[in-house]
Amino acid sequence: MFATLLTILSQKKYLVTTIAVFVLYVIMYLAATQFLIFVQRTPMAEAFFELKILENWRELIFRQRSPFLFESIGALYIGGIKVFISVPNILIAVLLGVLVAFNISVSYYSFRALSLRGVRGVMGLLGTVPAIVSGAACCVPTLILVIGFQLTATLATLWSFFVPLSFVLLLVTLWWALYKIEKKRL
C-alpha cells in the first residue's frame, strides 16, 4: 500500500495537491485552536521575524489546557502573524494534516485516474470531516454563550474524542482507498 501511495505522489499534480492541502490544513488547524493569530505590531519597535521563548518552557511543554490542546512555550512573529509555539499541538496538526492531505490526494487520484466518480469517489473524503472539526476545540467558550452550559458540557466531553477519532478514521479511509486502488489495478 505504501508503494501505491508513493506512486501516486510521484505524479506532480497529486504531490502539489498534497502539499497545498497539508499547508492549508495546518494553518486552519492552528487558527481554529487560536495558535495562529493576526496581530498589529509597531513597525519601529519590532522586527519582521522574531522568536520569543518563555523562560519556563520546560515546565509548559507538555502541560495540557484540555484534551489534545497544550500550552504554548513561546511565540513566533512573522510580520502581522503570531504563531504560538506548542510542540504537541504542532505535531497533532502535522500528523492530521499529512493524513488529510494523503486522503484528498488519493481520492483525487481515484476520481481522476480510475474514474471512481459518484458515491465511491466521495467516500474517500469522509475521514477528513472529523479532522477538520477537531481543530474547532477552541470554540467551546463561544458555544457556552450560544447554546447553553449543559449542552456545551456534553459537547466538550465529546470534543476530546475528535482528535483520536480523526486519526483513526483518516488511517482507515486511506488504507481502504489504497486497497481499492490496488484491487482496481489488478
PDB file of C-alpha atoms in Angstrom:
ATOM      1  CA  MET A   1       0.000   0.000   0.000  1.00  0.00           C
ATOM      2  CA  PHE A   2       2.882   2.341   0.793  1.00  0.00           C
ATOM      3  CA  ALA A   3       4.258   1.755  -2.714  1.00  0.00           C
ATOM      4  CA  THR A   4       0.888   2.722  -4.211  1.00  0.00           C
ATOM      5  CA  LEU A   5       0.872   5.945  -2.208  1.00  0.00           C
ATOM      6  CA  LEU A   6       4.417   6.744  -3.361  1.00  0.00           C
ATOM      7  CA  THR A   7       3.422   6.025  -6.957  1.00  0.00           C
ATOM      8  CA  ILE A   8       0.503   8.442  -6.676  1.00  0.00           C
ATOM      9  CA  LEU A   9       2.632  11.130  -5.017  1.00  0.00           C
ATOM     10  CA  SER A  10       5.351  10.749  -7.659  1.00  0.00           C
ATOM     11  CA  GLN A  11       2.991  12.452 -10.104  1.00  0.00           C
ATOM     12  CA  LYS A  12       3.371  16.213  -9.943  1.00  0.00           C
ATOM     13  CA  LYS A  13      -0.314  17.206  -9.737  1.00  0.00           C
ATOM     14  CA  TYR A  14      -1.009  14.850  -6.824  1.00  0.00           C
ATOM     15  CA  LEU A  15       2.161  15.917  -4.990  1.00  0.00           C
ATOM     16  CA  VAL A  16       1.233  19.596  -5.407  1.00  0.00           C
ATOM     17  CA  THR A  17      -2.288  18.800  -4.185  1.00  0.00           C
ATOM     18  CA  THR A  18      -0.840  17.005  -1.148  1.00  0.00           C
ATOM     19  CA  ILE A  19       1.471  19.874  -0.228  1.00  0.00           C
ATOM     20  CA  ALA A  20      -1.215  22.531  -0.731  1.00  0.00           C
ATOM     21  CA  VAL A  21      -3.805  20.646   1.329  1.00  0.00           C
ATOM     22  CA  PHE A  22      -1.231  19.942   4.065  1.00  0.00           C
ATOM     23  CA  VAL A  23      -0.205  23.590   4.400  1.00  0.00           C
ATOM     24  CA  LEU A  24      -3.804  24.803   4.285  1.00  0.00           C
ATOM     25  CA  TYR A  25      -4.919  22.251   6.896  1.00  0.00           C
ATOM     26  CA  VAL A  26      -2.090  23.062   9.327  1.00  0.00           C
ATOM     27  CA  ILE A  27      -2.838  26.781   9.019  1.00  0.00           C
ATOM     28  CA  MET A  28      -6.572  26.200   9.521  1.00  0.00           C
ATOM     29  CA  TYR A  29      -5.990  23.885  12.497  1.00  0.00           C
ATOM     30  CA  LEU A  30      -3.650  26.316  14.237  1.00  0.00           C
ATOM     31  CA  ALA A  31      -6.004  29.224  13.511  1.00  0.00           C
ATOM     32  CA  ALA A  32      -9.031  27.291  14.784  1.00  0.00           C
ATOM     33  CA  THR A  33      -7.230  26.443  18.023  1.00  0.00           C
ATOM     34  CA  GLN A  34      -6.084  30.081  18.247  1.00  0.00           C
ATOM     35  CA  PHE A  35      -2.416  29.194  18.000  1.00  0.00           C
ATOM     36  CA  LEU A  36      -2.119  31.286  14.846  1.00  0.00           C
ATOM     37  CA  ILE A  37      -3.499  34.803  15.034  1.00  0.00           C
ATOM     38  CA  PHE A  38      -3.114  38.117  13.260  1.00  0.00           C
ATOM     39  CA  VAL A  39      -1.670  40.918  15.379  1.00  0.00           C
ATOM     40  CA  GLN A  40      -0.802  44.551  14.888  1.00  0.00           C
ATOM     41  CA  ARG A  41       2.766  45.373  15.755  1.00  0.00           C
ATOM     42  CA  THR A  42       4.552  48.694  15.762  1.00  0.00           C
ATOM     43  CA  PRO A  43       6.953  48.575  12.808  1.00  0.00           C
ATOM     44  CA  MET A  44       9.728  50.532  14.541  1.00  0.00           C
ATOM     45  CA  ALA A  45       9.728  48.545  17.794  1.00  0.00           C
ATOM     46  CA  GLU A  46       9.559  45.008  16.434  1.00  0.00           C
ATOM     47  CA  ALA A  47      11.389  43.036  13.772  1.00  0.00           C
ATOM     48  CA  PHE A  48       9.546  41.417  10.861  1.00  0.00           C
ATOM     49  CA  PHE A  49      10.675  37.986  12.068  1.00  0.00           C
ATOM     50  CA  GLU A  50      11.015  37.372  15.790  1.00  0.00           C
ATOM     51  CA  LEU A  51      11.092  34.335  18.036  1.00  0.00           C
ATOM     52  CA  LYS A  52      10.305  34.578  21.752  1.00  0.00           C
ATOM     53  CA  ILE A  53      10.600  31.551  24.049  1.00  0.00           C
ATOM     54  CA  LEU A  54       9.359  31.598  27.649  1.00  0.00           C
ATOM     55  CA  GLU A  55      11.924  31.030  30.387  1.00  0.00           C
ATOM     56  CA  ASN A  56       9.872  28.220  31.963  1.00  0.00           C
ATOM     57  CA  TRP A  57       9.278  26.416  28.655  1.00  0.00           C
ATOM     58  CA  ARG A  58      10.404  23.080  30.144  1.00  0.00           C
ATOM     59  CA  GLU A  59       7.529  23.202  32.630  1.00  0.00           C
ATOM     60  CA  LEU A  60       4.970  24.165  29.991  1.00  0.00           C
ATOM     61  CA  ILE A  61       5.925  21.984  27.028  1.00  0.00           C
ATOM     62  CA  PHE A  62       3.529  19.104  27.844  1.00  0.00           C
ATOM     63  CA  ARG A  63       1.034  20.915  30.089  1.00  0.00           C
ATOM     64  CA  GLN A  64      -2.490  20.387  28.806  1.00  0.00           C
ATOM     65  CA  ARG A  65      -5.166  23.061  28.701  1.00  0.00           C
ATOM     66  CA  SER A  66      -7.725  20.475  27.706  1.00  0.00           C
ATOM     67  CA  PRO A  67      -7.578  17.097  25.957  1.00  0.00           C
ATOM     68  CA  PHE A  68      -5.313  17.397  22.901  1.00  0.00           C
ATOM     69  CA  LEU A  69      -4.703  21.112  23.487  1.00  0.00           C
ATOM     70  CA  PHE A  70      -1.401  22.089  25.095  1.00  0.00           C
ATOM     71  CA  GLU A  71       0.174  25.269  26.478  1.00  0.00           C
ATOM     72  CA  SER A  72       2.479  27.291  24.280  1.00  0.00           C
ATOM     73  CA  ILE A  73       6.134  27.714  25.160  1.00  0.00           C
ATOM     74  CA  GLY A  74       6.721  30.812  23.082  1.00  0.00           C
ATOM     75  CA  ALA A  75       5.692  32.763  20.040  1.00  0.00           C
ATOM     76  CA  LEU A  76       6.945  33.239  16.514  1.00  0.00           C
ATOM     77  CA  TYR A  77       6.169  36.565  14.824  1.00  0.00           C
ATOM     78  CA  ILE A  78       6.228  36.782  11.055  1.00  0.00           C
ATOM     79  CA  GLY A  79       5.047  40.237  10.095  1.00  0.00           C
ATOM     80  CA  GLY A  80       1.489  40.551  11.348  1.00  0.00           C
ATOM     81  CA  ILE A  81       1.129  36.834  12.076  1.00  0.00           C
ATOM     82  CA  LYS A  82       1.747  35.408  15.524  1.00  0.00           C
ATOM     83  CA  VAL A  83       2.166  31.653  15.892  1.00  0.00           C
ATOM     84  CA  PHE A  84       2.143  30.326  19.430  1.00  0.00           C
ATOM     85  CA  ILE A  85       4.705  27.560  19.668  1.00  0.00           C
ATOM     86  CA  SER A  86       3.317  24.419  21.222  1.00  0.00           C
ATOM     87  CA  VAL A  87       5.207  21.309  20.200  1.00  0.00           C
ATOM     88  CA  PRO A  88       2.383  18.795  20.871  1.00  0.00           C
ATOM     89  CA  ASN A  89      -0.232  20.976  19.112  1.00  0.00           C
ATOM     90  CA  ILE A  90       2.026  21.432  16.110  1.00  0.00           C
ATOM     91  CA  LEU A  91       2.693  17.670  15.992  1.00  0.00           C
ATOM     92  CA  ILE A  92      -1.037  16.939  16.119  1.00  0.00           C
ATOM     93  CA  ALA A  93      -1.659  19.479  13.342  1.00  0.00           C
ATOM     94  CA  VAL A  94       1.147  17.996  11.225  1.00  0.00           C
ATOM     95  CA  LEU A  95       0.011  14.376  11.716  1.00  0.00           C
ATOM     96  CA  LEU A  96      -3.612  15.163  10.915  1.00  0.00           C
ATOM     97  CA  GLY A  97      -2.520  17.436   8.062  1.00  0.00           C
ATOM     98  CA  VAL A  98      -0.451  14.677   6.465  1.00  0.00           C
ATOM     99  CA  LEU A  99      -3.331  12.208   6.720  1.00  0.00           C
ATOM    100  CA  VAL A 100      -5.869  14.707   5.368  1.00  0.00           C
ATOM    101  CA  ALA A 101      -3.539  15.609   2.504  1.00  0.00           C
ATOM    102  CA  PHE A 102      -2.886  11.958   1.640  1.00  0.00           C
ATOM    103  CA  ASN A 103      -6.613  11.158   1.754  1.00  0.00           C
ATOM    104  CA  ILE A 104      -7.535  14.044  -0.502  1.00  0.00           C
ATOM    105  CA  SER A 105      -4.741  13.290  -2.975  1.00  0.00           C
ATOM    106  CA  VAL A 106      -5.626   9.591  -3.111  1.00  0.00           C
ATOM    107  CA  SER A 107      -9.308  10.488  -3.549  1.00  0.00           C
ATOM    108  CA  TYR A 108      -8.366  12.954  -6.287  1.00  0.00           C
ATOM    109  CA  TYR A 109      -6.293  10.232  -7.964  1.00  0.00           C
ATOM    110  CA  SER A 110      -9.164   7.756  -7.661  1.00  0.00           C
ATOM    111  CA  PHE A 111     -11.579  10.272  -9.084  1.00  0.00           C
ATOM    112  CA  ARG A 112      -9.373  11.368 -11.997  1.00  0.00           C
ATOM    113  CA  ALA A 113      -7.293   8.340 -12.908  1.00  0.00           C
ATOM    114  CA  LEU A 114      -9.565   5.446 -12.011  1.00  0.00           C
ATOM    115  CA  SER A 115     -12.929   7.052 -12.760  1.00  0.00           C
ATOM    116  CA  LEU A 116     -14.317   6.337  -9.285  1.00  0.00           C
ATOM    117  CA  ARG A 117     -16.914   9.056  -9.559  1.00  0.00           C
ATOM    118  CA  GLY A 118     -20.111   9.418  -7.606  1.00  0.00           C
ATOM    119  CA  VAL A 119     -20.628   7.855  -4.203  1.00  0.00           C
ATOM    120  CA  ARG A 120     -17.449   5.752  -4.250  1.00  0.00           C
ATOM    121  CA  GLY A 121     -15.261   8.764  -5.027  1.00  0.00           C
ATOM    122  CA  VAL A 122     -16.831  10.837  -2.271  1.00  0.00           C
ATOM    123  CA  MET A 123     -16.392   8.070   0.310  1.00  0.00           C
ATOM    124  CA  GLY A 124     -12.637   8.709   0.357  1.00  0.00           C
ATOM    125  CA  LEU A 125     -13.235  12.193   1.721  1.00  0.00           C
ATOM    126  CA  LEU A 126     -15.377  11.157   4.712  1.00  0.00           C
ATOM    127  CA  GLY A 127     -12.402  10.686   7.041  1.00  0.00           C
ATOM    128  CA  THR A 128     -11.425  14.334   6.645  1.00  0.00           C
ATOM    129  CA  VAL A 129     -14.596  15.666   8.300  1.00  0.00           C
ATOM    130  CA  PRO A 130     -13.728  14.765  11.937  1.00  0.00           C
ATOM    131  CA  ALA A 131     -10.173  16.005  11.365  1.00  0.00           C
ATOM    132  CA  ILE A 132     -11.435  19.403  10.304  1.00  0.00           C
ATOM    133  CA  VAL A 133     -13.909  19.529  13.189  1.00  0.00           C
ATOM    134  CA  SER A 134     -11.199  18.610  15.720  1.00  0.00           C
ATOM    135  CA  GLY A 135      -9.498  21.926  15.046  1.00  0.00           C
ATOM    136  CA  ALA A 136     -12.535  23.708  16.419  1.00  0.00           C
ATOM    137  CA  ALA A 137     -11.849  22.641  20.007  1.00  0.00           C
ATOM    138  CA  CYS A 138     -11.098  26.261  20.844  1.00  0.00           C
ATOM    139  CA  CYS A 139     -14.686  27.241  20.251  1.00  0.00           C
ATOM    140  CA  VAL A 140     -16.118  25.691  23.430  1.00  0.00           C
ATOM    141  CA  PRO A 141     -16.303  29.035  25.312  1.00  0.00           C
ATOM    142  CA  THR A 142     -18.275  30.535  22.427  1.00  0.00           C
ATOM    143  CA  LEU A 143     -20.566  27.511  22.410  1.00  0.00           C
ATOM    144  CA  ILE A 144     -21.368  28.106  26.079  1.00  0.00           C
ATOM    145  CA  LEU A 145     -22.707  31.527  25.203  1.00  0.00           C
ATOM    146  CA  VAL A 146     -24.611  30.351  22.137  1.00  0.00           C
ATOM    147  CA  ILE A 147     -26.187  27.026  23.111  1.00  0.00           C
ATOM    148  CA  GLY A 148     -26.088  26.978  26.888  1.00  0.00           C
ATOM    149  CA  PHE A 149     -23.916  25.399  29.527  1.00  0.00           C
ATOM    150  CA  GLN A 150     -25.412  21.888  29.790  1.00  0.00           C
ATOM    151  CA  LEU A 151     -25.351  21.131  26.080  1.00  0.00           C
ATOM    152  CA  THR A 152     -21.869  22.645  25.802  1.00  0.00           C
ATOM    153  CA  ALA A 153     -20.584  20.445  28.633  1.00  0.00           C
ATOM    154  CA  THR A 154     -21.804  17.397  26.750  1.00  0.00           C
ATOM    155  CA  LEU A 155     -20.191  18.590  23.528  1.00  0.00           C
ATOM    156  CA  ALA A 156     -16.918  19.441  25.308  1.00  0.00           C
ATOM    157  CA  THR A 157     -16.776  15.901  26.646  1.00  0.00           C
ATOM    158  CA  LEU A 158     -17.250  14.504  23.157  1.00  0.00           C
ATOM    159  CA  TRP A 159     -14.815  17.014  21.638  1.00  0.00           C
ATOM    160  CA  SER A 160     -11.874  15.240  23.263  1.00  0.00           C
ATOM    161  CA  PHE A 161     -12.636  12.183  21.133  1.00  0.00           C
ATOM    162  CA  PHE A 162     -12.450  14.063  17.816  1.00  0.00           C
ATOM    163  CA  VAL A 163      -8.651  14.092  17.533  1.00  0.00           C
ATOM    164  CA  PRO A 164      -8.117  10.348  18.057  1.00  0.00           C
ATOM    165  CA  LEU A 165     -11.281   9.579  16.075  1.00  0.00           C
ATOM    166  CA  SER A 166      -9.990  11.752  13.233  1.00  0.00           C
ATOM    167  CA  PHE A 167      -6.654   9.987  13.282  1.00  0.00           C
ATOM    168  CA  VAL A 168      -8.225   6.515  13.193  1.00  0.00           C
ATOM    169  CA  LEU A 169     -10.813   7.409  10.537  1.00  0.00           C
ATOM    170  CA  LEU A 170      -8.187   9.044   8.333  1.00  0.00           C
ATOM    171  CA  LEU A 171      -5.913   5.995   8.592  1.00  0.00           C
ATOM    172  CA  VAL A 172      -8.755   3.574   7.854  1.00  0.00           C
ATOM    173  CA  THR A 173     -10.009   5.697   4.953  1.00  0.00           C
ATOM    174  CA  LEU A 174      -6.517   5.980   3.484  1.00  0.00           C
ATOM    175  CA  TRP A 175      -5.948   2.259   3.812  1.00  0.00           C
ATOM    176  CA  TRP A 176      -9.327   1.495   2.239  1.00  0.00           C
ATOM    177  CA  ALA A 177      -8.789   3.886  -0.663  1.00  0.00           C
ATOM    178  CA  LEU A 178      -5.315   2.474  -1.375  1.00  0.00           C
ATOM    179  CA  TYR A 179      -6.674  -1.067  -1.125  1.00  0.00           C
ATOM    180  CA  LYS A 180      -9.403  -0.219  -3.670  1.00  0.00           C
ATOM    181  CA  ILE A 181      -6.836   1.353  -5.996  1.00  0.00           C
ATOM    182  CA  GLU A 182      -4.593  -1.736  -5.840  1.00  0.00           C
ATOM    183  CA  LYS A 183      -7.596  -4.007  -6.368  1.00  0.00           C
ATOM    184  CA  LYS A 184      -8.759  -1.971  -9.378  1.00  0.00           C
ATOM    185  CA  ARG A 185      -5.306  -2.149 -10.966  1.00  0.00           C
ATOM    186  CA  LEU A 186      -5.110  -5.955 -10.746  1.00  0.00           C
TER     187      LEU A 186
END
